[in-house]
Short mmCIF file of N, CA and C in Angstrom, two decimals:
data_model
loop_
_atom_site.label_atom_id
_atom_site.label_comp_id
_atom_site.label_asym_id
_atom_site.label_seq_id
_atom_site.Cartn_x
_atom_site.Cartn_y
_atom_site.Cartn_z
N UNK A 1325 -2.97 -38.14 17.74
CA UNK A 1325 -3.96 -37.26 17.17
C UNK A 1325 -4.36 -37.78 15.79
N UNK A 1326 -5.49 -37.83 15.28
CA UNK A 1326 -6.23 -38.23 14.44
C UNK A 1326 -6.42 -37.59 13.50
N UNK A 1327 -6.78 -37.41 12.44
CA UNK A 1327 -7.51 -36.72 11.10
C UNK A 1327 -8.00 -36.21 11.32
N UNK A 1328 -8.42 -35.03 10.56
CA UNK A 1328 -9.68 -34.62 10.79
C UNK A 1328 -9.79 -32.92 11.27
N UNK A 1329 -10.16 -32.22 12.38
CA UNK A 1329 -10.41 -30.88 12.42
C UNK A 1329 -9.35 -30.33 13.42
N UNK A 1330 -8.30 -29.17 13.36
CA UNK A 1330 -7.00 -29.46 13.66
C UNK A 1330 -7.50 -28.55 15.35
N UNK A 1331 -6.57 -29.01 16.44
CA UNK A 1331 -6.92 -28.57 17.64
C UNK A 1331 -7.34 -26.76 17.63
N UNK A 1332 -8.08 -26.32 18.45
CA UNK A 1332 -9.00 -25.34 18.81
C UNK A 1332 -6.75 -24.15 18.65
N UNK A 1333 -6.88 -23.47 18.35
CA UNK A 1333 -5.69 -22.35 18.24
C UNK A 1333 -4.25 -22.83 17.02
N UNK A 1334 -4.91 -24.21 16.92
CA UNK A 1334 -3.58 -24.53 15.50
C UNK A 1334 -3.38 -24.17 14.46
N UNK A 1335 -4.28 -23.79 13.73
CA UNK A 1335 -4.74 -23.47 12.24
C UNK A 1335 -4.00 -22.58 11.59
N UNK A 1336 -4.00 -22.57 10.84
CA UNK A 1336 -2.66 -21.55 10.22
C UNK A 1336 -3.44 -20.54 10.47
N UNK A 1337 -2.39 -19.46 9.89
CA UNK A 1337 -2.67 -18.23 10.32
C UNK A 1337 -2.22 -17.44 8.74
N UNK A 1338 -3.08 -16.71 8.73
CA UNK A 1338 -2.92 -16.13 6.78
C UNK A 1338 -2.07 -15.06 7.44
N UNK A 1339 -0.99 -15.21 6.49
CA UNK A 1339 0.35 -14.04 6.62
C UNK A 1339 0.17 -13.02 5.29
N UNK A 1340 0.25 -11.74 5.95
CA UNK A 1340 -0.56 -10.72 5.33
C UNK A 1340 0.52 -9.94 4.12
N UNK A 1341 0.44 -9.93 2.98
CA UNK A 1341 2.06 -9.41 2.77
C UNK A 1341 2.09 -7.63 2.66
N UNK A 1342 3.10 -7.85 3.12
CA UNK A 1342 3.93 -6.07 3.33
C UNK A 1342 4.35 -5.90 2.47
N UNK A 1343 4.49 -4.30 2.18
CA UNK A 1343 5.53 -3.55 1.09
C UNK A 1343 6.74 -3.16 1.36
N UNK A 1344 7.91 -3.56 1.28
CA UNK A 1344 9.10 -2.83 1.56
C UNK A 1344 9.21 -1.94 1.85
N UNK A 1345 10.36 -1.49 3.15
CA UNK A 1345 10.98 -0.10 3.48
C UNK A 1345 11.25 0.63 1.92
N UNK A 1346 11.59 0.14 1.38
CA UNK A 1346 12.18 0.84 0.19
C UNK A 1346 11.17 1.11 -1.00
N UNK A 1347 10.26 0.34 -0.78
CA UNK A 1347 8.75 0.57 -1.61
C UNK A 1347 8.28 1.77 -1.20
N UNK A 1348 7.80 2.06 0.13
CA UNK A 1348 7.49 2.73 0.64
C UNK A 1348 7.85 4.64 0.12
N UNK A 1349 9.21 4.14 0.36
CA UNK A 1349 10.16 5.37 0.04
C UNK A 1349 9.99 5.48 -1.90
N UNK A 1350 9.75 4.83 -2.44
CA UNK A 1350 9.65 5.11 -3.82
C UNK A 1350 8.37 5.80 -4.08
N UNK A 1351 7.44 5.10 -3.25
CA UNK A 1351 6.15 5.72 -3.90
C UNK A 1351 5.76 6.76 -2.99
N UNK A 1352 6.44 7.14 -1.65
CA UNK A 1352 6.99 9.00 -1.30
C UNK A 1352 7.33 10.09 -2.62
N UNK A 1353 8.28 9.14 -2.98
CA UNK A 1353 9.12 10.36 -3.66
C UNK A 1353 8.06 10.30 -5.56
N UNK A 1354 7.66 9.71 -5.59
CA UNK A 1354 6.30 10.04 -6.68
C UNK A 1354 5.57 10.70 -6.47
N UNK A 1355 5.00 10.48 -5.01
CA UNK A 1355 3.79 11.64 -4.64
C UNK A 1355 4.43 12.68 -4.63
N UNK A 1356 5.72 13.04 -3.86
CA UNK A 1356 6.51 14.02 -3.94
C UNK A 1356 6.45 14.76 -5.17
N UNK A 1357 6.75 13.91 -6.21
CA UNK A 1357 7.17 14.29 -7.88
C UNK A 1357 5.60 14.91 -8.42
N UNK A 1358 4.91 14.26 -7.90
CA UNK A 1358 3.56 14.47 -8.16
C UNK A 1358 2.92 16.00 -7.45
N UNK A 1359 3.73 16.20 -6.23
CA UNK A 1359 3.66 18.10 -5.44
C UNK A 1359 1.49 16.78 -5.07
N UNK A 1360 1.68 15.71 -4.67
CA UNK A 1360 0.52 15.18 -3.35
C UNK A 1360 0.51 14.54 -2.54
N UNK A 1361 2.20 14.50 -1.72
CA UNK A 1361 2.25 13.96 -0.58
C UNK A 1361 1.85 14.20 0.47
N UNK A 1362 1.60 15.61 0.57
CA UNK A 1362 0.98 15.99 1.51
C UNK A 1362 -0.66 15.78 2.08
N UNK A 1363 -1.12 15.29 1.14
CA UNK A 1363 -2.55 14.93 1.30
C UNK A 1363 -2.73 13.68 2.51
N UNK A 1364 -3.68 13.42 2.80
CA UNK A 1364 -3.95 12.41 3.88
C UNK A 1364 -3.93 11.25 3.35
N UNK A 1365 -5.03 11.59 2.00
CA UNK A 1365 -5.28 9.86 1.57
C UNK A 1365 -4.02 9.60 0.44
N UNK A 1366 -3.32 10.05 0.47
CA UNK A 1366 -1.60 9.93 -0.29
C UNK A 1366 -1.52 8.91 0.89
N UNK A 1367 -1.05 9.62 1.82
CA UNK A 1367 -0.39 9.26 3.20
C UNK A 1367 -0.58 7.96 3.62
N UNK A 1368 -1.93 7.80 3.52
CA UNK A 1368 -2.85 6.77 4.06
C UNK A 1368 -2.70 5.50 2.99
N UNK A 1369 -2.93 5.70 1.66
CA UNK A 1369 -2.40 4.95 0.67
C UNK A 1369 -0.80 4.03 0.91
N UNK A 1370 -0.14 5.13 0.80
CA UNK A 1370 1.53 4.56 1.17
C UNK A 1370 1.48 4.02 2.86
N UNK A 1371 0.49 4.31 3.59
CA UNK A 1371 0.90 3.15 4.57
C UNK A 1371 0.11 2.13 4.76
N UNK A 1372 -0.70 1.79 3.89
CA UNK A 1372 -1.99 0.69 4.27
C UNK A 1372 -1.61 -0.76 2.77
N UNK A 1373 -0.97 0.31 1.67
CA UNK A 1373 -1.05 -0.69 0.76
C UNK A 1373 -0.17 -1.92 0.60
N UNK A 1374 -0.45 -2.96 -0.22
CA UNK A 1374 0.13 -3.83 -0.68
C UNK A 1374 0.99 -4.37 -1.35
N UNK A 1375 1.78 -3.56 -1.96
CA UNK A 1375 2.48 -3.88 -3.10
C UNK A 1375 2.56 -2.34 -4.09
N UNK A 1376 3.77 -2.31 -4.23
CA UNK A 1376 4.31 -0.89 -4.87
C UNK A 1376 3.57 -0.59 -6.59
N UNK A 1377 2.51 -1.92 -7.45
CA UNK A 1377 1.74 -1.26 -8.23
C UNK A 1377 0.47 -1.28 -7.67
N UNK A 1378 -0.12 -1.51 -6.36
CA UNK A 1378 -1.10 -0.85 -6.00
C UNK A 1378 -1.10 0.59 -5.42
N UNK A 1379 -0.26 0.52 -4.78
CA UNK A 1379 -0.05 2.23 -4.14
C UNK A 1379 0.18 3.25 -5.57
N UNK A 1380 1.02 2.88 -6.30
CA UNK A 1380 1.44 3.65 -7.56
C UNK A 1380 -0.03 3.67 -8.57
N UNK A 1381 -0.83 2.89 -8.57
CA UNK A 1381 -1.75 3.08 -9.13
C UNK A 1381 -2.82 3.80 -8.18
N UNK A 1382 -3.07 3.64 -7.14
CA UNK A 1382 -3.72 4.75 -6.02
C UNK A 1382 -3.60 6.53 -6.01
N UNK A 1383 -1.98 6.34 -6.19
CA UNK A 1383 -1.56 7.87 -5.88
C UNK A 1383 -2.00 8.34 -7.39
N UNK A 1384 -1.80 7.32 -8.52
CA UNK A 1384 -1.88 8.16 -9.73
C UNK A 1384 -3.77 8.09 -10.07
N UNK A 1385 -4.48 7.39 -9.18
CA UNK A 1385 -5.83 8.34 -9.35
C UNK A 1385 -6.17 9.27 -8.78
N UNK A 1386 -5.60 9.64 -7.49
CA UNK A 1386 -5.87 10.77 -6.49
C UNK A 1386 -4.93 11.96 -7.66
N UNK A 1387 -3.92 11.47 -8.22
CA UNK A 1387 -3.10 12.52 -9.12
C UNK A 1387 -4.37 13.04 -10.18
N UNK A 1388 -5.01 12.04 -10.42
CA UNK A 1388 -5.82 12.37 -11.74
C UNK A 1388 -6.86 13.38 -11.27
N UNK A 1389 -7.57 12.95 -10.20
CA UNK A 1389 -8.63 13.69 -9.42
C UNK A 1389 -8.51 14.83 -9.44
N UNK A 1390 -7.20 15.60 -8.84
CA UNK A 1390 -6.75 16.78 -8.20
C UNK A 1390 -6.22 17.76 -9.42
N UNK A 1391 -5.74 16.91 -10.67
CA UNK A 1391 -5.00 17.64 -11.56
C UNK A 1391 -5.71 17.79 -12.50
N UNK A 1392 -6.36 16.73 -13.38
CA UNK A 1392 -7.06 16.28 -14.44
C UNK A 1392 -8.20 16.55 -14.57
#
């Protein structure tokens, strides 16, 4: 095989990164602390996001919205 354009299904594949079981559970118990876990887009936040200061910065604008 030659240089050049890599066979039709080889190509890498972009690996998407996850937030920890234990991320997860931290930024629960904030919304918790926060009395807005119960909301959807809480919910939806802690299971879609990326990384425990994006969710933590998510929940604390929906915090701002609702309280502030």
């Amino acid at each position: 095989m030659g240089r050049g354009k890599p066979a039709f299904g080889t190509s890498k594949k972009m690996t998407v990164k996850t937030i920890s079981e234990q991320d997860k559970k931290d930024l629960k118990t904030l919304a918790d602390d926060f009395r807005i876990s119960n909301r959807k887009d809480v919910q939806d936040i802690i299971a879609n996001c990326k990384s425990y200061a994006e969710g933590q910065q998510k929940i604390m604008r929906v915090y701002a919205a609702v309280y502030l």
